[in-house]
Amino acid sequence: MVIFLIFFILVGVINYIDYRTYKTIITPTFFLSVPFSAILLLCLLLNPSLSFVKVYPPSILIWIIGLFFFWLPGRVFAYTIGKKDFSSKNPQYTPYNTAPNKVILWIGVLIIGYFLLKYKSIANTEMVGSKEFGGELMIGGIASRLSNVLMLFFPYFVCTRLKSKILKYAFVSAIFFLIISYAAKTWMMNIILASFIVGAFRRQVKVNIKTIILLVFILFILFFLYYSLLIDSDSLLQFVFRHFYFYITSGILPMSSYIESESFFQTDNRYIIMPFVNMYYSLRGLPPMDVHSALWYVTDLNIGTESNVFSFFGTIYIYTDPVLFVVYSSLFGLFSYGVFTSALKSRSIFIHIIYAYNLCILFWGWYNCGYNLLRYWEIFAYGFILYFVNRFYFRLRQDNKYQTVITNV
């Protein structure tokens, strides 16, 4: 119990320091540590009665060490922020620009149109909502690339004020419909989570207990909706509730079992930087690495359900060595706080969307380490491209207005 107590104290202290520094809870450490802490607490309270494996206390040492080295780079960036208060009470605070960019708007419309036409063309060959349908719709070739851009447009349309609310809701609904058809529960929840983060960060949504409870409820409903497309209605409710608990504990408990079994390191540094390794392999004409881990552990003792994910720091620990574990934990912290600092200093919605999806990676830290997934890195890359397009468009408009004023004078 001492290890658990040390972990919860560490989480409280570093989040308190971050809040005193940045005046917000929308920080990398908060999104990485608090959801994990909540699920760990649930495991300690409910696992024996629900017949799930117990948490092996020494396994939490991985999170204590990893979380500290992840948080440490934030102290460096704190000096570039200073004591500035980013709350709306600051007299220097000005509202974020939510005006739409016509070029960006048309890009979004064309991509939505492309997927709606593709949806129509495959609706007669595959069952809507199935993995096969989702694969045909958004996996492979140009569709896979554009689907990542589509992930950016959902929070963009949610947080941008269009002149026509009907048009705004139509775009949001169309993207949501397409993502549901993609049949990937994590990305169904990610677009909602990212939109909430962008809205909260830009002060368009108030962050309080009610909104957090509402967000968690919406995420559960999406989880339920995903399985309602796949499971017979007679056993749906019972299955979803137990599987939901299995799902939220499916990173902590395999990590715990791995440490308890005293397994050796599965040293393969390629697994942590898999997107870049697979891009290199693709250029060389080599077969890509398998995304899924070959390590499986039973976590639900009643049904015998297995999991092969090991939480954020568990994944890094298993596939590296002690030295590289500290290095990768620090590098991911450096990247996260670097994006956070950029988001604080920038007024661009696309920088905020990039930051939101980075926080999504950290939020799912109780499940796995999302930095080894290519989709997130593509979203970051396309987000930066749209950021420069957006910046060029508004700068061009300002220059045109300036030239008009000079001509009139």
GROMACS .gro file of C-alpha atoms in nm:
model
  409
    1MET     CA    1   0.000   0.000   0.000
    2VAL     CA    2   0.299   0.231   0.052
    3ILE     CA    3   0.377   0.228  -0.322
    4PHE     CA    4   0.019   0.326  -0.406
    5LEU     CA    5   0.031   0.608  -0.151
    6ILE     CA    6   0.360   0.739  -0.295
    7PHE     CA    7   0.209   0.733  -0.645
    8PHE     CA    8  -0.104   0.928  -0.546
    9ILE     CA    9   0.106   1.183  -0.355
   10LEU     CA   10   0.334   1.228  -0.658
   11VAL     CA   11   0.032   1.281  -0.885
   12GLY     CA   12  -0.112   1.539  -0.646
   13VAL     CA   13   0.215   1.730  -0.602
   14ILE     CA   14   0.323   1.756  -0.967
   15ASN     CA   15  -0.027   1.852  -1.083
   16TYR     CA   16  -0.045   2.118  -0.813
   17ILE     CA   17   0.290   2.261  -0.927
   18ASP     CA   18   0.174   2.260  -1.290
   19TYR     CA   19  -0.149   2.437  -1.200
   20ARG     CA   20   0.038   2.703  -1.004
   21THR     CA   21   0.265   2.754  -1.306
   22TYR     CA   22   0.022   2.744  -1.597
   23LYS     CA   23  -0.313   2.834  -1.430
   24THR     CA   24  -0.492   2.548  -1.606
   25ILE     CA   25  -0.552   2.176  -1.558
   26ILE     CA   26  -0.535   2.119  -1.935
   27THR     CA   27  -0.172   2.009  -1.907
   28PRO     CA   28   0.011   1.698  -2.033
   29THR     CA   29   0.077   1.563  -1.685
   30PHE     CA   30  -0.286   1.604  -1.578
   31PHE     CA   31  -0.419   1.412  -1.880
   32LEU     CA   32  -0.160   1.138  -1.839
   33SER     CA   33  -0.176   1.090  -1.461
   34VAL     CA   34  -0.533   1.164  -1.347
   35PRO     CA   35  -0.728   0.917  -1.571
   36PHE     CA   36  -0.473   0.647  -1.486
   37SER     CA   37  -0.504   0.728  -1.114
   38ALA     CA   38  -0.884   0.707  -1.130
   39ILE     CA   39  -0.873   0.364  -1.296
   40LEU     CA   40  -0.604   0.242  -1.057
   41LEU     CA   41  -0.831   0.343  -0.767
   42LEU     CA   42  -1.119   0.152  -0.927
   43CYS     CA   43  -0.896  -0.155  -0.960
   44LEU     CA   44  -0.803  -0.140  -0.592
   45LEU     CA   45  -1.169  -0.108  -0.489
   46LEU     CA   46  -1.353  -0.335  -0.734
   47ASN     CA   47  -1.122  -0.599  -0.882
   48PRO     CA   48  -1.165  -0.861  -0.604
   49SER     CA   49  -1.546  -0.843  -0.612
   50LEU     CA   50  -1.560  -0.843  -0.995
   51SER     CA   51  -1.314  -1.135  -1.029
   52PHE     CA   52  -1.041  -0.940  -1.206
   53VAL     CA   53  -0.672  -0.992  -1.127
   54LYS     CA   54  -0.534  -0.775  -0.849
   55VAL     CA   55  -0.281  -0.498  -0.911
   56TYR     CA   56   0.073  -0.604  -0.820
   57PRO     CA   57   0.206  -0.306  -0.616
   58PRO     CA   58   0.568  -0.303  -0.751
   59SER     CA   59   0.429  -0.256  -1.105
   60ILE     CA   60   0.326   0.099  -1.007
   61LEU     CA   61   0.695   0.187  -0.956
   62ILE     CA   62   0.716   0.204  -1.336
   63TRP     CA   63   0.459   0.483  -1.336
   64ILE     CA   64   0.619   0.665  -1.044
   65ILE     CA   65   0.956   0.682  -1.222
   66GLY     CA   66   0.817   0.735  -1.572
   67LEU     CA   67   0.574   1.007  -1.467
   68PHE     CA   68   0.844   1.202  -1.285
   69PHE     CA   69   1.079   1.202  -1.586
   70PHE     CA   70   0.787   1.283  -1.818
   71TRP     CA   71   0.692   1.584  -1.604
   72LEU     CA   72   1.048   1.712  -1.554
   73PRO     CA   73   1.090   1.875  -1.902
   74GLY     CA   74   0.783   2.086  -1.822
   75ARG     CA   75   0.992   2.266  -1.563
   76VAL     CA   76   1.226   2.382  -1.841
   77PHE     CA   77   0.938   2.513  -2.052
   78ALA     CA   78   0.789   2.680  -1.745
   79TYR     CA   79   1.072   2.934  -1.757
   80THR     CA   80   0.970   3.032  -2.112
   81ILE     CA   81   0.614   3.095  -1.990
   82GLY     CA   82   0.698   3.285  -1.673
   83LYS     CA   83   0.431   3.386  -1.424
   84LYS     CA   84   0.178   3.496  -1.684
   85ASP     CA   85  -0.185   3.422  -1.600
   86PHE     CA   86  -0.372   3.271  -1.897
   87SER     CA   87  -0.716   3.298  -1.739
   88SER     CA   88  -0.990   3.510  -1.897
   89LYS     CA   89  -0.961   3.751  -1.603
   90ASN     CA   90  -0.625   3.869  -1.733
   91PRO     CA   91  -0.669   4.225  -1.874
   92GLN     CA   92  -0.439   4.130  -2.164
   93TYR     CA   93  -0.667   3.840  -2.258
   94THR     CA   94  -0.853   3.867  -2.589
   95PRO     CA   95  -1.100   3.610  -2.728
   96TYR     CA   96  -0.972   3.359  -2.981
   97ASN     CA   97  -1.060   3.413  -3.345
   98THR     CA   98  -1.333   3.165  -3.443
   99ALA     CA   99  -1.394   3.302  -3.794
  100PRO     CA  100  -1.382   3.036  -4.066
  101ASN     CA  101  -1.116   3.024  -4.335
  102LYS     CA  102  -1.285   2.981  -4.675
  103VAL     CA  103  -0.995   2.779  -4.818
  104ILE     CA  104  -0.993   2.544  -4.517
  105LEU     CA  105  -1.371   2.527  -4.533
  106TRP     CA  106  -1.367   2.407  -4.894
  107ILE     CA  107  -1.096   2.150  -4.818
  108GLY     CA  108  -1.318   2.011  -4.544
  109VAL     CA  109  -1.626   2.006  -4.767
  110LEU     CA  110  -1.440   1.822  -5.044
  111ILE     CA  111  -1.307   1.558  -4.805
  112ILE     CA  112  -1.652   1.503  -4.651
  113GLY     CA  113  -1.798   1.476  -5.001
  114TYR     CA  114  -1.532   1.222  -5.100
  115PHE     CA  115  -1.615   0.993  -4.807
  116LEU     CA  116  -1.991   1.026  -4.851
  117LEU     CA  117  -1.957   0.915  -5.213
  118LYS     CA  118  -1.727   0.631  -5.106
  119TYR     CA  119  -1.978   0.532  -4.837
  120LYS     CA  120  -2.253   0.512  -5.097
  121SER     CA  121  -2.042   0.300  -5.329
  122ILE     CA  122  -1.962   0.030  -5.070
  123ALA     CA  123  -2.288   0.033  -4.869
  124ASN     CA  124  -2.430  -0.246  -5.088
  125THR     CA  125  -2.128  -0.475  -5.055
  126GLU     CA  126  -2.043  -0.465  -4.682
  127MET     CA  127  -2.248  -0.444  -4.362
  128VAL     CA  128  -2.252  -0.089  -4.228
  129GLY     CA  129  -2.076  -0.069  -3.890
  130SER     CA  130  -1.863  -0.380  -3.944
  131LYS     CA  131  -1.484  -0.383  -3.940
  132GLU     CA  132  -1.489  -0.482  -4.306
  133PHE     CA  133  -1.700  -0.179  -4.395
  134GLY     CA  134  -1.470   0.052  -4.194
  135GLY     CA  135  -1.168  -0.097  -4.365
  136GLU     CA  136  -1.314  -0.035  -4.709
  137LEU     CA  137  -1.419   0.317  -4.612
  138MET     CA  138  -1.110   0.462  -4.445
  139ILE     CA  139  -0.815   0.221  -4.454
  140GLY     CA  140  -0.555   0.205  -4.729
  141GLY     CA  141  -0.432   0.444  -4.996
  142ILE     CA  142  -0.572   0.797  -5.028
  143ALA     CA  143  -0.870   0.715  -4.803
  144SER     CA  144  -0.640   0.639  -4.510
  145ARG     CA  145  -0.458   0.971  -4.553
  146LEU     CA  146  -0.777   1.175  -4.591
  147SER     CA  147  -0.939   1.002  -4.293
  148ASN     CA  148  -0.665   1.151  -4.074
  149VAL     CA  149  -0.743   1.497  -4.211
  150LEU     CA  150  -1.110   1.428  -4.135
  151MET     CA  151  -1.016   1.379  -3.768
  152LEU     CA  152  -0.886   1.738  -3.766
  153PHE     CA  153  -1.202   1.880  -3.919
  154PHE     CA  154  -1.442   1.754  -3.653
  155PRO     CA  155  -1.303   1.977  -3.373
  156TYR     CA  156  -1.244   2.252  -3.631
  157PHE     CA  157  -1.612   2.266  -3.729
  158VAL     CA  158  -1.727   2.222  -3.368
  159CYS     CA  159  -1.520   2.520  -3.249
  160THR     CA  160  -1.555   2.746  -3.555
  161ARG     CA  161  -1.847   2.984  -3.595
  162LEU     CA  162  -2.007   2.956  -3.936
  163LYS     CA  163  -2.266   3.209  -4.050
  164SER     CA  164  -2.513   2.926  -4.102
  165LYS     CA  165  -2.564   2.707  -3.794
  166ILE     CA  166  -2.750   2.456  -4.011
  167LEU     CA  167  -2.440   2.419  -4.230
  168LYS     CA  168  -2.216   2.388  -3.923
  169TYR     CA  169  -2.430   2.111  -3.772
  170ALA     CA  170  -2.451   1.938  -4.111
  171PHE     CA  171  -2.070   1.923  -4.138
  172VAL     CA  172  -2.030   1.802  -3.779
  173SER     CA  173  -2.304   1.540  -3.821
  174ALA     CA  174  -2.160   1.415  -4.151
  175ILE     CA  175  -1.813   1.364  -4.002
  176PHE     CA  176  -1.957   1.197  -3.692
  177PHE     CA  177  -2.163   0.965  -3.912
  178LEU     CA  178  -1.853   0.872  -4.115
  179ILE     CA  179  -1.642   0.805  -3.805
  180ILE     CA  180  -1.915   0.579  -3.664
  181SER     CA  181  -1.917   0.395  -3.996
  182TYR     CA  182  -1.539   0.356  -3.963
  183ALA     CA  183  -1.620   0.125  -3.666
  184ALA     CA  184  -1.322   0.219  -3.447
  185LYS     CA  185  -1.441   0.295  -3.094
  186THR     CA  186  -1.122   0.476  -2.990
  187TRP     CA  187  -1.152   0.726  -3.275
  188MET     CA  188  -1.524   0.772  -3.216
  189MET     CA  189  -1.432   0.883  -2.864
  190ASN     CA  190  -1.118   1.070  -2.972
  191ILE     CA  191  -1.298   1.323  -3.192
  192ILE     CA  192  -1.534   1.408  -2.903
  193LEU     CA  193  -1.250   1.427  -2.651
  194ALA     CA  194  -1.036   1.642  -2.883
  195SER     CA  195  -1.327   1.879  -2.948
  196PHE     CA  196  -1.389   1.916  -2.574
  197ILE     CA  197  -1.021   1.990  -2.513
  198VAL     CA  198  -1.006   2.252  -2.790
  199GLY     CA  199  -1.325   2.417  -2.665
  200ALA     CA  200  -1.199   2.420  -2.306
  201PHE     CA  201  -0.853   2.542  -2.401
  202ARG     CA  202  -1.000   2.827  -2.608
  203ARG     CA  203  -1.246   2.909  -2.327
  204GLN     CA  204  -1.549   2.823  -2.538
  205VAL     CA  205  -1.645   2.549  -2.288
  206LYS     CA  206  -1.642   2.586  -1.910
  207VAL     CA  207  -1.450   2.311  -1.732
  208ASN     CA  208  -1.628   2.199  -1.415
  209ILE     CA  209  -1.755   1.881  -1.252
  210LYS     CA  210  -2.075   1.883  -1.459
  211THR     CA  211  -1.896   1.909  -1.795
  212ILE     CA  212  -1.645   1.639  -1.699
  213ILE     CA  213  -1.924   1.402  -1.592
  214LEU     CA  214  -2.109   1.481  -1.915
  215LEU     CA  215  -1.794   1.409  -2.118
  216VAL     CA  216  -1.739   1.072  -1.945
  217PHE     CA  217  -2.107   0.986  -2.000
  218ILE     CA  218  -2.081   1.071  -2.372
  219LEU     CA  219  -1.768   0.857  -2.408
  220PHE     CA  220  -1.948   0.563  -2.244
  221ILE     CA  221  -2.249   0.610  -2.474
  222LEU     CA  222  -2.015   0.600  -2.775
  223PHE     CA  223  -1.858   0.281  -2.638
  224PHE     CA  224  -2.208   0.136  -2.600
  225LEU     CA  225  -2.305   0.254  -2.949
  226TYR     CA  226  -2.002   0.082  -3.102
  227TYR     CA  227  -2.096  -0.257  -2.959
  228SER     CA  228  -2.467  -0.209  -3.032
  229LEU     CA  229  -2.367  -0.243  -3.399
  230LEU     CA  230  -2.194  -0.575  -3.335
  231ILE     CA  231  -2.365  -0.757  -3.043
  232ASP     CA  232  -2.708  -0.919  -3.022
  233SER     CA  233  -2.948  -0.694  -2.831
  234ASP     CA  234  -3.045  -0.968  -2.580
  235SER     CA  235  -2.699  -0.976  -2.420
  236LEU     CA  236  -2.582  -0.626  -2.514
  237LEU     CA  237  -2.620  -0.446  -2.181
  238GLN     CA  238  -2.461  -0.718  -1.971
  239PHE     CA  239  -2.174  -0.760  -2.216
  240VAL     CA  240  -2.103  -0.388  -2.250
  241PHE     CA  241  -2.081  -0.317  -1.877
  242ARG     CA  242  -1.838  -0.601  -1.806
  243HIS     CA  243  -1.641  -0.542  -2.124
  244PHE     CA  244  -1.623  -0.170  -2.044
  245TYR     CA  245  -1.457  -0.251  -1.711
  246PHE     CA  246  -1.225  -0.494  -1.887
  247TYR     CA  247  -1.145  -0.223  -2.142
  248ILE     CA  248  -1.053   0.050  -1.893
  249THR     CA  249  -0.838  -0.190  -1.688
  250SER     CA  250  -0.682  -0.365  -1.989
  251GLY     CA  251  -0.358  -0.167  -1.971
  252ILE     CA  252  -0.294  -0.157  -1.596
  253LEU     CA  253  -0.360  -0.524  -1.527
  254PRO     CA  254  -0.144  -0.682  -1.802
  255MET     CA  255   0.140  -0.449  -1.698
  256SER     CA  256   0.089  -0.569  -1.341
  257SER     CA  257   0.087  -0.936  -1.448
  258TYR     CA  258   0.400  -0.889  -1.659
  259ILE     CA  259   0.595  -0.743  -1.366
  260GLU     CA  260   0.460  -1.004  -1.123
  261SER     CA  261   0.569  -1.287  -1.355
  262GLU     CA  262   0.924  -1.144  -1.340
  263SER     CA  263   0.951  -1.156  -1.717
  264PHE     CA  264   1.264  -1.023  -1.886
  265PHE     CA  265   1.258  -0.708  -2.095
  266GLN     CA  266   1.119  -0.767  -2.445
  267THR     CA  267   1.389  -0.531  -2.573
  268ASP     CA  268   1.285  -0.408  -2.914
  269ASN     CA  269   1.323  -0.030  -2.936
  270ARG     CA  270   1.161  -0.033  -3.279
  271TYR     CA  271   0.823  -0.096  -3.115
  272ILE     CA  272   0.823   0.244  -2.941
  273ILE     CA  273   0.905   0.435  -3.261
  274MET     CA  274   0.713   0.199  -3.489
  275PRO     CA  275   0.565   0.464  -3.727
  276PHE     CA  276   0.910   0.586  -3.826
  277VAL     CA  277   1.051   0.233  -3.848
  278ASN     CA  278   0.765   0.123  -4.074
  279MET     CA  279   0.808   0.430  -4.296
  280TYR     CA  280   1.176   0.335  -4.335
  281TYR     CA  281   1.081  -0.027  -4.409
  282SER     CA  282   0.829   0.089  -4.667
  283LEU     CA  283   1.096   0.291  -4.848
  284ARG     CA  284   1.324  -0.015  -4.846
  285GLY     CA  285   1.044  -0.246  -4.965
  286LEU     CA  286   1.051  -0.448  -4.642
  287PRO     CA  287   0.742  -0.587  -4.461
  288PRO     CA  288   0.616  -0.360  -4.177
  289MET     CA  289   0.630  -0.445  -3.809
  290ASP     CA  290   0.315  -0.590  -3.654
  291VAL     CA  291   0.131  -0.324  -3.455
  292HIS     CA  292  -0.004  -0.576  -3.203
  293SER     CA  293   0.199  -0.715  -2.914
  294ALA     CA  294   0.254  -1.091  -2.895
  295LEU     CA  295   0.232  -1.080  -2.513
  296TRP     CA  296  -0.113  -1.175  -2.375
  297TYR     CA  297  -0.234  -1.185  -2.013
  298VAL     CA  298  -0.571  -1.289  -1.869
  299THR     CA  299  -0.724  -1.003  -1.667
  300ASP     CA  300  -1.089  -1.111  -1.634
  301LEU     CA  301  -1.072  -1.429  -1.424
  302ASN     CA  302  -1.443  -1.498  -1.460
  303ILE     CA  303  -1.453  -1.510  -1.842
  304GLY     CA  304  -1.082  -1.555  -1.916
  305THR     CA  305  -1.052  -1.247  -2.137
  306GLU     CA  306  -0.695  -1.159  -2.236
  307SER     CA  307  -0.528  -0.826  -2.311
  308ASN     CA  308  -0.201  -0.741  -2.488
  309VAL     CA  309  -0.165  -0.369  -2.403
  310PHE     CA  310   0.039  -0.243  -2.109
  311SER     CA  311  -0.041   0.125  -2.044
  312PHE     CA  312   0.176   0.420  -2.144
  313PHE     CA  313   0.483   0.361  -1.927
  314GLY     CA  314   0.433  -0.016  -1.914
  315THR     CA  315   0.473  -0.037  -2.292
  316ILE     CA  316   0.788   0.177  -2.285
  317TYR     CA  317   0.929  -0.030  -1.997
  318ILE     CA  318   0.863  -0.369  -2.156
  319TYR     CA  319   1.012  -0.289  -2.497
  320THR     CA  320   1.320  -0.095  -2.386
  321ASP     CA  321   1.573  -0.116  -2.105
  322PRO     CA  322   1.604   0.092  -1.783
  323VAL     CA  323   1.817   0.364  -1.945
  324LEU     CA  324   1.603   0.400  -2.258
  325PHE     CA  325   1.291   0.390  -2.040
  326VAL     CA  326   1.404   0.715  -1.876
  327VAL     CA  327   1.514   0.859  -2.214
  328TYR     CA  328   1.182   0.787  -2.389
  329SER     CA  329   0.976   0.906  -2.091
  330SER     CA  330   1.169   1.233  -2.091
  331LEU     CA  331   1.150   1.275  -2.470
  332PHE     CA  332   0.772   1.225  -2.477
  333GLY     CA  333   0.744   1.474  -2.191
  334LEU     CA  334   0.965   1.718  -2.380
  335PHE     CA  335   0.749   1.684  -2.691
  336SER     CA  336   0.421   1.716  -2.497
  337TYR     CA  337   0.526   2.024  -2.302
  338GLY     CA  338   0.675   2.175  -2.617
  339VAL     CA  339   0.338   2.143  -2.795
  340PHE     CA  340   0.165   2.270  -2.480
  341THR     CA  341   0.386   2.580  -2.471
  342SER     CA  342   0.321   2.642  -2.841
  343ALA     CA  343  -0.054   2.611  -2.781
  344LEU     CA  344  -0.038   2.861  -2.494
  345LYS     CA  345   0.149   3.113  -2.707
  346SER     CA  346  -0.046   3.058  -3.031
  347ARG     CA  347  -0.397   3.172  -3.119
  348SER     CA  348  -0.427   2.925  -3.409
  349ILE     CA  349  -0.704   2.669  -3.378
  350PHE     CA  350  -0.492   2.410  -3.561
  351ILE     CA  351  -0.211   2.433  -3.305
  352HIS     CA  352  -0.478   2.381  -3.040
  353ILE     CA  353  -0.621   2.081  -3.228
  354ILE     CA  354  -0.272   1.929  -3.255
  355TYR     CA  355  -0.229   1.981  -2.881
  356ALA     CA  356  -0.573   1.827  -2.818
  357TYR     CA  357  -0.482   1.508  -3.005
  358ASN     CA  358  -0.153   1.490  -2.819
  359LEU     CA  359  -0.356   1.505  -2.496
  360CYS     CA  360  -0.574   1.225  -2.636
  361ILE     CA  361  -0.261   1.007  -2.655
  362LEU     CA  362  -0.188   1.088  -2.291
  363PHE     CA  363  -0.550   1.042  -2.182
  364TRP     CA  364  -0.540   0.684  -2.317
  365GLY     CA  365  -0.219   0.628  -2.119
  366TRP     CA  366  -0.406   0.388  -1.893
  367TYR     CA  367  -0.448   0.175  -2.206
  368ASN     CA  368  -0.134   0.199  -2.419
  369CYS     CA  369   0.140   0.428  -2.552
  370GLY     CA  370  -0.017   0.594  -2.856
  371TYR     CA  371   0.306   0.746  -2.982
  372ASN     CA  372   0.379   0.417  -3.159
  373LEU     CA  373   0.071   0.463  -3.381
  374LEU     CA  374   0.119   0.624  -3.723
  375ARG     CA  375  -0.228   0.783  -3.730
  376TYR     CA  376  -0.145   1.034  -3.455
  377TRP     CA  377   0.175   1.145  -3.626
  378GLU     CA  378  -0.011   1.192  -3.953
  379ILE     CA  379  -0.271   1.404  -3.773
  380PHE     CA  380   0.010   1.619  -3.630
  381ALA     CA  381   0.167   1.658  -3.975
  382TYR     CA  382  -0.159   1.748  -4.152
  383GLY     CA  383  -0.247   1.980  -3.866
  384PHE     CA  384   0.073   2.177  -3.922
  385ILE     CA  385   0.002   2.195  -4.297
  386LEU     CA  386  -0.347   2.334  -4.230
  387TYR     CA  387  -0.196   2.572  -3.975
  388PHE     CA  388   0.029   2.727  -4.243
  389VAL     CA  389  -0.257   2.737  -4.497
  390ASN     CA  390  -0.476   2.909  -4.238
  391ARG     CA  391  -0.201   3.154  -4.143
  392PHE     CA  392  -0.123   3.241  -4.507
  393TYR     CA  393  -0.493   3.298  -4.583
  394PHE     CA  394  -0.554   3.541  -4.296
  395ARG     CA  395  -0.224   3.721  -4.355
  396LEU     CA  396  -0.318   3.762  -4.722
  397ARG     CA  397  -0.656   3.908  -4.620
  398GLN     CA  398  -0.485   4.154  -4.384
  399ASP     CA  399  -0.242   4.262  -4.657
  400ASN     CA  400  -0.531   4.315  -4.900
  401LYS     CA  401  -0.716   4.528  -4.644
  402TYR     CA  402  -0.401   4.730  -4.584
  403GLN     CA  403  -0.352   4.787  -4.957
  404THR     CA  404  -0.718   4.894  -4.988
  405VAL     CA  405  -0.673   5.152  -4.710
  406ILE     CA  406  -0.355   5.291  -4.871
  407THR     CA  407  -0.532   5.318  -5.211
  408ASN     CA  408  -0.829   5.498  -5.058
  409VAL     CA  409  -0.600   5.744  -4.882
   0.00000   0.00000   0.00000
